[in-house]
mmCIF file of C-alpha atoms and ligand atoms in Angstrom:
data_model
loop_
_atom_site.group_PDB
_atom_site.id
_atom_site.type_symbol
_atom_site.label_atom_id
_atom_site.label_comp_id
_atom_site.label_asym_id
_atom_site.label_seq_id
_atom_site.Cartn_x
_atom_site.Cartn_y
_atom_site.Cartn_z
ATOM 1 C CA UNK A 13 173.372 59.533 170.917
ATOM 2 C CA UNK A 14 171.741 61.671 173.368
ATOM 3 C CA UNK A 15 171.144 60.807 177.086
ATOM 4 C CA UNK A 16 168.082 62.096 179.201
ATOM 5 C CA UNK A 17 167.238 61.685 183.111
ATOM 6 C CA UNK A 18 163.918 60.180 183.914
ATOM 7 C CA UNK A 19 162.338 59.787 187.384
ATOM 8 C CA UNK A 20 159.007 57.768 188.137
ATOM 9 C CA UNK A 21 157.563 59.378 191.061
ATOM 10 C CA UNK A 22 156.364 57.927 194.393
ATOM 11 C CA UNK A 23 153.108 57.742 192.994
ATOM 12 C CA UNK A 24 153.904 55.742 190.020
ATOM 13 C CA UNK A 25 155.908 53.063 192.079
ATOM 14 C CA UNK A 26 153.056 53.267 195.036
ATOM 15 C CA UNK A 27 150.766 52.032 192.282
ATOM 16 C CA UNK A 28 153.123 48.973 191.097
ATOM 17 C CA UNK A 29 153.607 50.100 187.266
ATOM 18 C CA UNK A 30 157.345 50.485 187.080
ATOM 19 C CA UNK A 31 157.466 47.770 184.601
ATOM 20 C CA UNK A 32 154.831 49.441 182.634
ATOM 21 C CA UNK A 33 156.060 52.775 182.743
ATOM 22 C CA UNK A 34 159.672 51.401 181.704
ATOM 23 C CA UNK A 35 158.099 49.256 178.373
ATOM 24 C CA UNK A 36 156.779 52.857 177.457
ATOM 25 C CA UNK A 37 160.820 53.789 176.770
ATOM 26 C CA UNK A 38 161.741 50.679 175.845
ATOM 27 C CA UNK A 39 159.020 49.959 173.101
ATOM 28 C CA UNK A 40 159.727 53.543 171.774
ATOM 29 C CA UNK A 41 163.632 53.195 171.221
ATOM 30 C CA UNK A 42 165.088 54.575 174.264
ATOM 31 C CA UNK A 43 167.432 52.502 175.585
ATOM 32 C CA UNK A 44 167.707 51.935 179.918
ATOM 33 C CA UNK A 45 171.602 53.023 180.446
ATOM 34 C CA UNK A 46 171.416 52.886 184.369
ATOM 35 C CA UNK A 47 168.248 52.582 186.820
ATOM 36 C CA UNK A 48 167.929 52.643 190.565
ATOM 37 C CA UNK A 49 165.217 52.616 193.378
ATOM 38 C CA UNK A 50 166.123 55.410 195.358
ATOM 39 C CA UNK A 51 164.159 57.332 198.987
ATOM 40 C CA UNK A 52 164.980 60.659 198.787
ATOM 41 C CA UNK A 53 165.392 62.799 201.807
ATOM 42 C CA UNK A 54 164.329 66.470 201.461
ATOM 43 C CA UNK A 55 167.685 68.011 201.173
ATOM 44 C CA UNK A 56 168.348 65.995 198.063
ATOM 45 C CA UNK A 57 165.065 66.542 196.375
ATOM 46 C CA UNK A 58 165.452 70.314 197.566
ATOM 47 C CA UNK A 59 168.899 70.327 195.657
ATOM 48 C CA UNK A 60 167.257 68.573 192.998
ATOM 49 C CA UNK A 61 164.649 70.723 192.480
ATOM 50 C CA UNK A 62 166.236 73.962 193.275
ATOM 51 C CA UNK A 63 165.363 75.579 189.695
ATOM 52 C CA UNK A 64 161.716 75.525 191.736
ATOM 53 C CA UNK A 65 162.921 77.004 194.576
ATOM 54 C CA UNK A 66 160.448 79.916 194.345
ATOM 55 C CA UNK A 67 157.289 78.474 192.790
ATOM 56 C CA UNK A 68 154.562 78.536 195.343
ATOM 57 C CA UNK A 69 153.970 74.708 195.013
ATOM 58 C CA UNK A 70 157.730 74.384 196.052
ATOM 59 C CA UNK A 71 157.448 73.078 199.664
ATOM 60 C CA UNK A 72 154.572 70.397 198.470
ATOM 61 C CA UNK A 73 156.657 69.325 195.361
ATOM 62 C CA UNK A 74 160.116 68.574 197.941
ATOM 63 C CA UNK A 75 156.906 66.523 200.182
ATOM 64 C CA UNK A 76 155.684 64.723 197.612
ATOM 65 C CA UNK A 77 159.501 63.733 196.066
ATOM 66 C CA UNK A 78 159.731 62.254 199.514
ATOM 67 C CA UNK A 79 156.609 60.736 199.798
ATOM 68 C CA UNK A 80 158.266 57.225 199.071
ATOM 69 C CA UNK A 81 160.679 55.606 196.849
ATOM 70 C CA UNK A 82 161.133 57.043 193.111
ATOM 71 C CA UNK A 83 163.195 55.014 190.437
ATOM 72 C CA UNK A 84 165.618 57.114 188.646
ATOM 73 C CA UNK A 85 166.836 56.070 185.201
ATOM 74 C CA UNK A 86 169.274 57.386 182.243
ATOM 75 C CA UNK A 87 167.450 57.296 179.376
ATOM 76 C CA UNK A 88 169.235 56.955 175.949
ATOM 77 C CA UNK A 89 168.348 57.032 171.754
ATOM 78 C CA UNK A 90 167.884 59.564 169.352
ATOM 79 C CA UNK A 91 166.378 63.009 170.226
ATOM 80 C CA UNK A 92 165.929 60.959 173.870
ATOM 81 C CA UNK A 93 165.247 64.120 175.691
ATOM 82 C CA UNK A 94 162.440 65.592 173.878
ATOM 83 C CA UNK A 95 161.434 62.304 173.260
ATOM 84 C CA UNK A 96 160.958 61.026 176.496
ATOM 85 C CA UNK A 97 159.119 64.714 177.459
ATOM 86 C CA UNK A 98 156.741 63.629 174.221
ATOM 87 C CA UNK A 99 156.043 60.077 176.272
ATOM 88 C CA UNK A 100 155.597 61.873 179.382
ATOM 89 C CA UNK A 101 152.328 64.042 178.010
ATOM 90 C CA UNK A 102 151.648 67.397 179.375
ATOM 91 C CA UNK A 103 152.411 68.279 183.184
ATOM 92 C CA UNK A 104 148.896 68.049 184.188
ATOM 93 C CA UNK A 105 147.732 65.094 183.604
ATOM 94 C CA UNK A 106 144.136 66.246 182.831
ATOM 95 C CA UNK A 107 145.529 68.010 179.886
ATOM 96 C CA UNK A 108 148.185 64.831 179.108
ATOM 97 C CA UNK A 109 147.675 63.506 175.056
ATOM 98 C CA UNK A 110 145.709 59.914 175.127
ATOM 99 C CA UNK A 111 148.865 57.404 175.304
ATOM 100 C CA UNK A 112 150.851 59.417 177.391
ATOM 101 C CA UNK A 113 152.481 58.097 180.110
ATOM 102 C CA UNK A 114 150.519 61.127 182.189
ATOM 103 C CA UNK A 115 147.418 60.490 181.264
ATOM 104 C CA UNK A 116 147.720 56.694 181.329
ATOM 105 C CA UNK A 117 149.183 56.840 184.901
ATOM 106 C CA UNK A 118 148.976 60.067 187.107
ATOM 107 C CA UNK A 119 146.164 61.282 189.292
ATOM 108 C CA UNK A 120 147.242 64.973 189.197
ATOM 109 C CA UNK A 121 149.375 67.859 188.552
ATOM 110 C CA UNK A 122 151.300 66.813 192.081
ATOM 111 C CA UNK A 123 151.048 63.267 191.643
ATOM 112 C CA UNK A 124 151.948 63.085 188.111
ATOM 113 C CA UNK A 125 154.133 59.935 187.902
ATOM 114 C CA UNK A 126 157.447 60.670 186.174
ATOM 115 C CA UNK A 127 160.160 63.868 185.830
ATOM 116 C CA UNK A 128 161.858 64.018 182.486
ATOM 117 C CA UNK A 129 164.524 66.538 181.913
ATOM 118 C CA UNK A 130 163.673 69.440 179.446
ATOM 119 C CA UNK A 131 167.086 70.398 177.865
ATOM 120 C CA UNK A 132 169.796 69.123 176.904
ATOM 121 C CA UNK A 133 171.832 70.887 179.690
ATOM 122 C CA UNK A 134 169.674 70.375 182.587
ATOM 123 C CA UNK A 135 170.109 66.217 181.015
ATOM 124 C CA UNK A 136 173.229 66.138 181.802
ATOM 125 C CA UNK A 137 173.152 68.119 185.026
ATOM 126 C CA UNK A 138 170.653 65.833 186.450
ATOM 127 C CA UNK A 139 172.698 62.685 185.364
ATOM 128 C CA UNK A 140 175.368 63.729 187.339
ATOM 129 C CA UNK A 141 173.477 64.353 190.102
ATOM 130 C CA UNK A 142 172.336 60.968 190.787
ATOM 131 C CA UNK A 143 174.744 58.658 188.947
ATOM 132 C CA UNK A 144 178.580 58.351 188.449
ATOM 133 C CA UNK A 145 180.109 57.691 185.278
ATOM 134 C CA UNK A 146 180.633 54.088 186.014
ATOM 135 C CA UNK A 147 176.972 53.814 186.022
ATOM 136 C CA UNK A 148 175.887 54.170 182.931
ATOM 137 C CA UNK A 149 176.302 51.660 181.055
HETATM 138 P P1 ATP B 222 159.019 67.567 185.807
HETATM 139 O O1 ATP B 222 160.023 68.658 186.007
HETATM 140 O O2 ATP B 222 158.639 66.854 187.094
HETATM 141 O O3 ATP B 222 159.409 66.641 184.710
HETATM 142 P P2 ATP B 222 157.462 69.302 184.191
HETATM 143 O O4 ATP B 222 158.767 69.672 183.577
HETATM 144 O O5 ATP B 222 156.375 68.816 183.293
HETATM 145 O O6 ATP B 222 157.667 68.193 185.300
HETATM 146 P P3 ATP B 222 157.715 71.660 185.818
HETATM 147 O O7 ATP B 222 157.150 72.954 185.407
HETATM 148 O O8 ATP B 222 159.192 71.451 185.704
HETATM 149 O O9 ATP B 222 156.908 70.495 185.048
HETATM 150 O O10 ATP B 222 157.287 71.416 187.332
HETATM 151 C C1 ATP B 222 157.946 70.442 188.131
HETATM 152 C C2 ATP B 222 156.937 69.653 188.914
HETATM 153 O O11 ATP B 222 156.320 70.502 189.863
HETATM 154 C C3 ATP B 222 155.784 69.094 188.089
HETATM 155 O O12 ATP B 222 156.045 67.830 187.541
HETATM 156 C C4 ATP B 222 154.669 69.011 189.103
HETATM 157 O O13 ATP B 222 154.734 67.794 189.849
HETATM 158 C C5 ATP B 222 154.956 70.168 190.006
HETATM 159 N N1 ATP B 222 154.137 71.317 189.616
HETATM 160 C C6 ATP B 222 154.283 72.090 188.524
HETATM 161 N N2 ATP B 222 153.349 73.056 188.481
HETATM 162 C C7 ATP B 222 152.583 72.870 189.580
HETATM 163 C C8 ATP B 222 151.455 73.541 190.134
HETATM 164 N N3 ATP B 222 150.925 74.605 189.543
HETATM 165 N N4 ATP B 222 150.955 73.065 191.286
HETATM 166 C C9 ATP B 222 151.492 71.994 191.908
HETATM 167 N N5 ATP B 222 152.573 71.320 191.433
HETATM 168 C C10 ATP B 222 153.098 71.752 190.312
HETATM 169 MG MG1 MG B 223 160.466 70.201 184.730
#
């Protein structure tokens, strides 16, 4: 069973559709194996990020991380990773498939509501990085 990290972004839980957002994984067979509302300060989101370090959109990326609280969640089901990037849509959101999560929910590239992991490696990297063992349950 494979596990994914998912984060919705401070846009997504500015606009109240956590819930919504959530049924998306739930209705599509991925299971909620831990989940926490989290304010992250810009050294974390730095760290967390730090695969971005030198993309010019790096500095408004760590801003926007911080902008407000984020909910981060360990997603799990069959093929969860790619699944959950499938759910997501495309980056931008003006390019996001109808039904995505993107399209349905995010404003822009910035403000584009969630983070999904995109390997299986960086999964279970960015598990680690927010949640101990004990918390995924
Ligand atoms: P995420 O990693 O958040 O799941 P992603 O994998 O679809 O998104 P990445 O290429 O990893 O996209 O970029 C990380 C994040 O950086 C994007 O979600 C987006 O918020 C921001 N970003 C990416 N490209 C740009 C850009 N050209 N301008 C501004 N922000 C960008
Ligand atoms: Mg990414």
């Amino acid at each position: 069973m494979e596990q994914t990290l998912s984060i919705i972004k401070p846009d997504a839980v500015k606009k109240g559709v956590i819930g919504k957002i959530a049924d998306r994984f739930e209705s599509n067979g991925l299971r909620i194996a831990a989940m926490k509302k989290i304010q992250l300060d810009t050294k974390t989101a730095g760290a967390f990020y730090a695969i971005h370090a030198e993309r010019p959109f790096f500095g408004e990326l760590v801003e926007f991380m911080t902008s407000g609280p984020v909910v981060v969640m360990v997603l799990e089901g069959e093929n969860a990773m790619s699944k959950n990037r499938d759910l997501m849509g495309a980056t931008n959101p003006k390019e996001a498939a109808a039904g995505t999560i993107r399209a349905d929910f995010a404003e822009s590239i910035d403000a584009n509501a969630v983070h999904g992991s995109d390997s299986l490696e960086n999964a279970a990297n960015e598990i680690q990085f927010f949640f101990s063992k004990e918390e995924v349950i």
